[in-house]
PDB file of C-alpha atoms in Angstrom:
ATOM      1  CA  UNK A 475     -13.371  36.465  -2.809  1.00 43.00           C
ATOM      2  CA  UNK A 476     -14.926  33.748  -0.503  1.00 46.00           C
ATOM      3  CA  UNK A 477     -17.685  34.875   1.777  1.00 47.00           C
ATOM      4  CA  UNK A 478     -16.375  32.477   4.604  1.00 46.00           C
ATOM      5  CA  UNK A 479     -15.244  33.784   7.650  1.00 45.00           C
ATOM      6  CA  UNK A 480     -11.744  33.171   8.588  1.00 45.00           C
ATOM      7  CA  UNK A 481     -11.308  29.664  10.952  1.00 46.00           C
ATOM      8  CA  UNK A 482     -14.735  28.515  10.660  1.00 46.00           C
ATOM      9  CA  UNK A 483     -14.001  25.149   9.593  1.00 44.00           C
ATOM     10  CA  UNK A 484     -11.894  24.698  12.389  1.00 45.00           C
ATOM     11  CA  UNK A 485     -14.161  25.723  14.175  1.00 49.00           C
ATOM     12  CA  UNK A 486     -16.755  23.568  13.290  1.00 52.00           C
ATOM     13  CA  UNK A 487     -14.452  20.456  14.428  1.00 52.00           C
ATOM     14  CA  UNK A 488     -13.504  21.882  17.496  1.00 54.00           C
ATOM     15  CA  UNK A 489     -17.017  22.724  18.806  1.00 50.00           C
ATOM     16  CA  UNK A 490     -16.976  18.686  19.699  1.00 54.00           C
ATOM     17  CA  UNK A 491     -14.266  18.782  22.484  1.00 55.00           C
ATOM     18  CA  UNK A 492     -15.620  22.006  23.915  1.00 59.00           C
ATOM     19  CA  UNK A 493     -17.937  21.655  26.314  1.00 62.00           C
ATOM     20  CA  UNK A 494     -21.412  22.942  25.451  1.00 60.00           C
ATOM     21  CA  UNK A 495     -25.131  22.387  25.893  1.00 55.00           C
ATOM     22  CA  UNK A 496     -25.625  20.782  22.255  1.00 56.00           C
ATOM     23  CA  UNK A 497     -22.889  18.551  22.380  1.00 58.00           C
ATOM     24  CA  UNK A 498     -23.659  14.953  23.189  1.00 65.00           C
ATOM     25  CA  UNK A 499     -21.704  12.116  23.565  1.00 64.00           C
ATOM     26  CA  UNK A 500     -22.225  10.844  19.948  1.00 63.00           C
ATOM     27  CA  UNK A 501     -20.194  13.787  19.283  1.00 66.00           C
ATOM     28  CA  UNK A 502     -17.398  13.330  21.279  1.00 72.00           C
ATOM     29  CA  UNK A 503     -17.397   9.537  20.170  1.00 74.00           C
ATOM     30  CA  UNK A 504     -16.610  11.132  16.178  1.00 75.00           C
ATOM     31  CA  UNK A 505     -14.359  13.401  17.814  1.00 77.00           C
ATOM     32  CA  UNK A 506     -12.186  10.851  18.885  1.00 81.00           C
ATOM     33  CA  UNK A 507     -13.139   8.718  15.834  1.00 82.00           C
ATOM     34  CA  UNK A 508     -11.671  11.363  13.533  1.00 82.00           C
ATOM     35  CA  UNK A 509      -8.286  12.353  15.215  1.00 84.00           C
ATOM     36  CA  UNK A 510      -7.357   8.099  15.604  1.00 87.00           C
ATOM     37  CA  UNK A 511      -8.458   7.542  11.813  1.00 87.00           C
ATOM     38  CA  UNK A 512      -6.230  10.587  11.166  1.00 87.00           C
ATOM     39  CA  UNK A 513      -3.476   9.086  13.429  1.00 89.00           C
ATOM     40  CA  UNK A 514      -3.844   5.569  12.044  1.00 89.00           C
ATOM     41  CA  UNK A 515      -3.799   6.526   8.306  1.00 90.00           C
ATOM     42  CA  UNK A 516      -0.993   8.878   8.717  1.00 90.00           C
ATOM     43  CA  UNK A 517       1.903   7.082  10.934  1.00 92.00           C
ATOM     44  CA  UNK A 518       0.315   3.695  10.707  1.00 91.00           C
ATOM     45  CA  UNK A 519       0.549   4.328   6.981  1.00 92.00           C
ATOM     46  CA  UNK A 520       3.965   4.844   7.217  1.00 93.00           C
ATOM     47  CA  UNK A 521       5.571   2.322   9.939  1.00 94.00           C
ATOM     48  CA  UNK A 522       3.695  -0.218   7.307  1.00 94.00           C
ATOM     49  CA  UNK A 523       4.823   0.991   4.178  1.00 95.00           C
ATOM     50  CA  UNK A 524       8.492   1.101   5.814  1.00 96.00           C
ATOM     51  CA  UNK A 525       8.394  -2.419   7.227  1.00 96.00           C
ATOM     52  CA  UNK A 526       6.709  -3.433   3.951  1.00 95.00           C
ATOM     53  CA  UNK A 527       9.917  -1.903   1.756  1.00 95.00           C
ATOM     54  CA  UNK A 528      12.554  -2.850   4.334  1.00 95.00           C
ATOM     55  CA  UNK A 529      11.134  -6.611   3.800  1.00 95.00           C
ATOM     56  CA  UNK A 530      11.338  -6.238  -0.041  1.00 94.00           C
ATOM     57  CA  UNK A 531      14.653  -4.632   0.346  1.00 93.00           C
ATOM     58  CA  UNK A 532      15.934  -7.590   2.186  1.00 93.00           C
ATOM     59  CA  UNK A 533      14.272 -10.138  -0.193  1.00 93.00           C
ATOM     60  CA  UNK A 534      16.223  -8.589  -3.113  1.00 92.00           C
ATOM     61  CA  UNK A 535      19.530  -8.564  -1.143  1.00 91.00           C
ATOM     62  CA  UNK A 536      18.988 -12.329  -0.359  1.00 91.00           C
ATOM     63  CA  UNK A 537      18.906 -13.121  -3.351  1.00 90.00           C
ATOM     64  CA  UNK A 538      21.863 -11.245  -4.403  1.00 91.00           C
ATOM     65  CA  UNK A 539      23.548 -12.831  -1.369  1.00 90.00           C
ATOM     66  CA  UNK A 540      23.130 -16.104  -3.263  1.00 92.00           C
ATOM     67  CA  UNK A 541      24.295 -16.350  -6.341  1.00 93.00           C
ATOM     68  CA  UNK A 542      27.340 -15.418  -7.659  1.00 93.00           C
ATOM     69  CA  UNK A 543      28.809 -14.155 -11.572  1.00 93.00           C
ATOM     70  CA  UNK A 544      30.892 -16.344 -13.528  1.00 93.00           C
ATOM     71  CA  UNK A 545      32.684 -15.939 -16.541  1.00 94.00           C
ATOM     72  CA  UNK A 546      31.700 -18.348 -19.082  1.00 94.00           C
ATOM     73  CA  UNK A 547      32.826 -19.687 -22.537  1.00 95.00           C
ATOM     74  CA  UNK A 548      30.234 -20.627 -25.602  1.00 94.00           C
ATOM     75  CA  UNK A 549      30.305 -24.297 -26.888  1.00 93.00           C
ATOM     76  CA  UNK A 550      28.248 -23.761 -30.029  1.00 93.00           C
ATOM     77  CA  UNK A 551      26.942 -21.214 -32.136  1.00 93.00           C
ATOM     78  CA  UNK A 552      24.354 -19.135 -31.269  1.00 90.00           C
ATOM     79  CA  UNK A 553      22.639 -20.273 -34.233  1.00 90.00           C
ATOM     80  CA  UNK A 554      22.742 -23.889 -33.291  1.00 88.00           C
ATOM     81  CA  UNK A 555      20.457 -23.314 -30.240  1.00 86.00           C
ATOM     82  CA  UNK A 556      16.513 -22.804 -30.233  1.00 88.00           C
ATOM     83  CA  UNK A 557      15.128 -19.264 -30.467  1.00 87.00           C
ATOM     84  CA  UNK A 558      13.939 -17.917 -27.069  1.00 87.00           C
ATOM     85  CA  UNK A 559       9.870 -17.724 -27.845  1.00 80.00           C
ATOM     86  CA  UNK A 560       8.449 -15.418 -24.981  1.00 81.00           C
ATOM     87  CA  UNK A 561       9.829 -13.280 -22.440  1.00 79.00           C
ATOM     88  CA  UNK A 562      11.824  -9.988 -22.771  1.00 81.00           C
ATOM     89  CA  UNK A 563      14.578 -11.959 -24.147  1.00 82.00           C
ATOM     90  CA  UNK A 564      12.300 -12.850 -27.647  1.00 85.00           C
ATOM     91  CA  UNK A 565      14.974 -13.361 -30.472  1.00 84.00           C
ATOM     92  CA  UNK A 566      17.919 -15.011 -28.061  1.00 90.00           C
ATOM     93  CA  UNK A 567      18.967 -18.136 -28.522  1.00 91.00           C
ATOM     94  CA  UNK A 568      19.482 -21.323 -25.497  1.00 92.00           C
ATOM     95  CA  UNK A 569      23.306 -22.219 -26.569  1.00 93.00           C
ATOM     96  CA  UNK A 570      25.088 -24.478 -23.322  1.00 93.00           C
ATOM     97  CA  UNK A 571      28.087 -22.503 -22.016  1.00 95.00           C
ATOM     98  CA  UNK A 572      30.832 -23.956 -19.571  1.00 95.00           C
ATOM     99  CA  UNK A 573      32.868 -22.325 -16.911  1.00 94.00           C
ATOM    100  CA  UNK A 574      35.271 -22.952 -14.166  1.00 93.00           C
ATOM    101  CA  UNK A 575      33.848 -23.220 -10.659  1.00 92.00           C
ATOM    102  CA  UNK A 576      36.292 -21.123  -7.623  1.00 88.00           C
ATOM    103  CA  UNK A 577      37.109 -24.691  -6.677  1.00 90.00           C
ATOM    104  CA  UNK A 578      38.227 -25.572 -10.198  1.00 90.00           C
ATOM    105  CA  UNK A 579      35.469 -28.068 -10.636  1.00 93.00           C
ATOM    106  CA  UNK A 580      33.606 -27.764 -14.498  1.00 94.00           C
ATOM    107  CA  UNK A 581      30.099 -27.177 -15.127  1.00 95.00           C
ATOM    108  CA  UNK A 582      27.420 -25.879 -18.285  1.00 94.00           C
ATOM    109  CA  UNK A 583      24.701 -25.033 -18.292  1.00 93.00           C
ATOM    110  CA  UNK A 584      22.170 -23.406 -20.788  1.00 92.00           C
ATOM    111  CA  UNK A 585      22.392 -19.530 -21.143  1.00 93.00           C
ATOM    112  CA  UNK A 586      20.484 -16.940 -23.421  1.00 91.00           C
ATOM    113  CA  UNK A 587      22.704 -15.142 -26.377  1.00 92.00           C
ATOM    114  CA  UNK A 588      22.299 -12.995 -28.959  1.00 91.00           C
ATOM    115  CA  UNK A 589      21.643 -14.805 -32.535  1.00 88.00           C
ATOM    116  CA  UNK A 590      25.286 -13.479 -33.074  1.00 90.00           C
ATOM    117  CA  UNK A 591      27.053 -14.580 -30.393  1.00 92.00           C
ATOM    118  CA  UNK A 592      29.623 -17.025 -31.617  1.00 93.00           C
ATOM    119  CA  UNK A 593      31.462 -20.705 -30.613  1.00 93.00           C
ATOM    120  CA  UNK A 594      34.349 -19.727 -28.046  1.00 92.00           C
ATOM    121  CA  UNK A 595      33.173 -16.223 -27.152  1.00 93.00           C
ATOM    122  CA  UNK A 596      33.059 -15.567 -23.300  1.00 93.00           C
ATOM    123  CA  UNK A 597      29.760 -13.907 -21.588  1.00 93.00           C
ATOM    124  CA  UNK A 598      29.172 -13.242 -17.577  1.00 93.00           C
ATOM    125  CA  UNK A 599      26.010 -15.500 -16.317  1.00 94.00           C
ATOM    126  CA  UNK A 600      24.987 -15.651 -13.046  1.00 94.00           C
ATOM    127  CA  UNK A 601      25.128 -19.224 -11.028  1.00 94.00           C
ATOM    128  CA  UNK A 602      23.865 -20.313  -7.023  1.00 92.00           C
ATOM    129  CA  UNK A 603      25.846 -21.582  -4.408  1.00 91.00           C
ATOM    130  CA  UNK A 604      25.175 -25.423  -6.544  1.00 91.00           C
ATOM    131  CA  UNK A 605      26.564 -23.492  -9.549  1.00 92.00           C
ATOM    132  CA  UNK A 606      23.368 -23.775 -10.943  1.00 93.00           C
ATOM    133  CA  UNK A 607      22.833 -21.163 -13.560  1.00 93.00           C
ATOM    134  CA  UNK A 608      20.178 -18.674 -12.245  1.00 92.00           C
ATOM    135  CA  UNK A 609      18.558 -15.483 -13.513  1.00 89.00           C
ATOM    136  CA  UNK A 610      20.399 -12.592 -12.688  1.00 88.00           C
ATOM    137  CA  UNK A 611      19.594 -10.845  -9.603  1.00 90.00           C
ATOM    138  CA  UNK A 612      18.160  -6.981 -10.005  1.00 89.00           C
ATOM    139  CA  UNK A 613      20.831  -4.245  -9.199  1.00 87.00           C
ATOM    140  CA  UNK A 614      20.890  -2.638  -5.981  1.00 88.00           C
ATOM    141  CA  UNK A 615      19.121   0.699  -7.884  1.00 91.00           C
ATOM    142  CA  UNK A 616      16.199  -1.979  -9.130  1.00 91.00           C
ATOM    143  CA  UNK A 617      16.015  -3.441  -5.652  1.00 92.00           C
ATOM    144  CA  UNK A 618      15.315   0.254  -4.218  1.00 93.00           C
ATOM    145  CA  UNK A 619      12.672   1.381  -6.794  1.00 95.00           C
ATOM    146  CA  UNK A 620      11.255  -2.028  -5.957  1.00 94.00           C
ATOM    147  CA  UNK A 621      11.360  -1.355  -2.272  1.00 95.00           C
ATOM    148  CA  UNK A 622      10.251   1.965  -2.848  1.00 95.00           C
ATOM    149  CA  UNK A 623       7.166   1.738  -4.908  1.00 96.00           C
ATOM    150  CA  UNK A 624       6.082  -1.382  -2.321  1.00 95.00           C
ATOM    151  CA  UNK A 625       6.460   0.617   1.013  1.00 95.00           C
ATOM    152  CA  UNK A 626       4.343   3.517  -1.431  1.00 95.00           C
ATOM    153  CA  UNK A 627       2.024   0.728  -2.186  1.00 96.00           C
ATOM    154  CA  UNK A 628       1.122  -0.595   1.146  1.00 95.00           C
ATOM    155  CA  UNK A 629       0.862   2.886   2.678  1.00 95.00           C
ATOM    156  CA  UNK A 630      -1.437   4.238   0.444  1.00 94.00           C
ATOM    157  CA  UNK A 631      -3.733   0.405   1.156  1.00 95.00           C
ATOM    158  CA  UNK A 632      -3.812   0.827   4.707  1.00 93.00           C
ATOM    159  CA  UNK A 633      -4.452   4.551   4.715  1.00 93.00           C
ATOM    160  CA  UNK A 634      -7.112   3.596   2.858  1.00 93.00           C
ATOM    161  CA  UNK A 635      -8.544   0.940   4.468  1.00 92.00           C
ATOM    162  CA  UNK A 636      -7.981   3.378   7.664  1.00 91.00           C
ATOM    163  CA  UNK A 637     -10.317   5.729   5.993  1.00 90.00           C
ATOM    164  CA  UNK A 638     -12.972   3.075   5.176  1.00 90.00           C
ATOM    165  CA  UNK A 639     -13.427   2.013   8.454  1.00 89.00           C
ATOM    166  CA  UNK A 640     -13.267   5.492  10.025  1.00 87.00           C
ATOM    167  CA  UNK A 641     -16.157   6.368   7.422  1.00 87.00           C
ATOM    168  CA  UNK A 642     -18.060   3.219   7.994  1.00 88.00           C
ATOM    169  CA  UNK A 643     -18.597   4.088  11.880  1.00 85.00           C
ATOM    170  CA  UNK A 644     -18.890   7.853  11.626  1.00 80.00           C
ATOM    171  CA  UNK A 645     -21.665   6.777   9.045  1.00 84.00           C
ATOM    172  CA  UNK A 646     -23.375   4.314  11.518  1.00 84.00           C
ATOM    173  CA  UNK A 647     -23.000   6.697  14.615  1.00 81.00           C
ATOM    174  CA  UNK A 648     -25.347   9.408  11.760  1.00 80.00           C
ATOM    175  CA  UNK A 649     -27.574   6.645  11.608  1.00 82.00           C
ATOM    176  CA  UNK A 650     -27.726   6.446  15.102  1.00 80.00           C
ATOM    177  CA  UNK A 651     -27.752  10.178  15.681  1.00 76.00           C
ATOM    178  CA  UNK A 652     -30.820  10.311  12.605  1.00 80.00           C
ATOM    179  CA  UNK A 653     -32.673   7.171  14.914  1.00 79.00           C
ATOM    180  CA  UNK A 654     -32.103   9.174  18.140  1.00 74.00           C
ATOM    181  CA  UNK A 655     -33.441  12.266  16.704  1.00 76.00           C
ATOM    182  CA  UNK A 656     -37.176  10.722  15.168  1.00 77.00           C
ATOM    183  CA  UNK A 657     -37.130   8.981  18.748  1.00 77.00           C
ATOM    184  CA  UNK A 658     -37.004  12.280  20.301  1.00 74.00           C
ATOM    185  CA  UNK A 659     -39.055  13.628  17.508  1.00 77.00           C
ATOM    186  CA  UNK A 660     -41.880  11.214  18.197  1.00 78.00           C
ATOM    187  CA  UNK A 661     -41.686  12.016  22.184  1.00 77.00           C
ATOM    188  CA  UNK A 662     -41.460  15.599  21.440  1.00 70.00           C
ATOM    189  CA  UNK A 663     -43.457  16.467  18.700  1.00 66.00           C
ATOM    190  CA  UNK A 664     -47.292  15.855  19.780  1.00 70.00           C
ATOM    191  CA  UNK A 665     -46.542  18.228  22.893  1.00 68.00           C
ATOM    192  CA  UNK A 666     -45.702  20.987  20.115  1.00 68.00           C
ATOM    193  CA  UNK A 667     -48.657  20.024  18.080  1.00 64.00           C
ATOM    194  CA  UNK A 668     -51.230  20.497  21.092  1.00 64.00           C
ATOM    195  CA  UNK A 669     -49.324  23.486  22.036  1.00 63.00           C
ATOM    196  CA  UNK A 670     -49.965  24.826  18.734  1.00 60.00           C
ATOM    197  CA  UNK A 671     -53.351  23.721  18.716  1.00 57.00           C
ATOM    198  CA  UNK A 672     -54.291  25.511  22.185  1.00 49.00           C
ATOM    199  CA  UNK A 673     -52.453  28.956  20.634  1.00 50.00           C
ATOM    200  CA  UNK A 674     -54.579  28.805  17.310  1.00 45.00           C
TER     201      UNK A 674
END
């Protein structure tokens, strides 16, 4: 069972905006330190991570916005074409593939296949408004894991760098409090010495 009495760490933070006789103004400057470091990491945190994921967000759905899918049609065998050497797509091959634009215009392009894929065979690729063929853009459920994890990211950076500056002053106002206190040491101390003295 702890030993600790109920609402004594609150307490202990509180005693800084009460007034009493060994609060000084040091104290009410960590006070205020404290509760806008708390402030700051918390919402701050949060309005950045959301504007960080909403901008993410609407990278991803520009980039859906501009390309489009196309049905296309292999010229060659997918054994014809060079292996794909790095990537995700290791074991593909580059065959050229030809489709049919919307304004009936004809255009190929190189595309990654399986090893399999035959002469003839129709696959979907992905092409920009040139009818370039592009990558293919990440699904709207990618986009929002993407968003997600950023706007998790970038909260949990400025929270943090929040908290680093909040500690770096509170630790410079205890160096000021530890200079104030020898200062008042050194004024106060030889009167306690002599009044020691004259007692012994």
């Amino acid at each position: 069972m702890s030993d600790k009495i109920p609402g004594t760490a609150s307490r202990s933070w509180l005693w800084r905006w009460r007034r009493n006789q060994l609060r000084r103004h040091g104290d009410v400057v960590e006070a205020w330190i404290v509760l806008a470091v708390w402030a700051l990491a918390l919402v701050g945190g949060a309005l950045v991570g959301w504007a960080a994921a909403g901008a993410v967000d609407q990278t991803f759905a520009g980039r859906r916005a501009g390309v489009h899918a196309v049905s296309a049609e292999l010229t060659e065998n997918a054994t014809e074409g060079p292996l794909v050497g790095s990537g995700y797509d290791v074991g593909k091959s580059w065959v050229t593939v030809r489709w049919t634009a919307a304004d009936g215009s004809m255009h190929t392009g190189r595309a990654k296949v399986l090893p399999t894929a035959t002469a003839g065979s129709g696959l979907q690729v992905w092409a920009d408004r040139s009818e370039r063929l592009v990558p293919a853009p990440p699904s709207t459920a990618e986009s929002t894991f993407s968003a997600v994890m950023a706007g998790v990211l970038v909260a949990q950076l400025t929270a943090t760098a929040v908290w680093g500056a909040g500690w770096l002053l509170r630790h410079r106002l205890f160096q000021q409090r530890l200079a104030d206190w020898e200062a008042e040491w050194q004024r106060v101390g030889p009167q306690w010495r002599n009044l020691s003295g004259g007692k012994g």
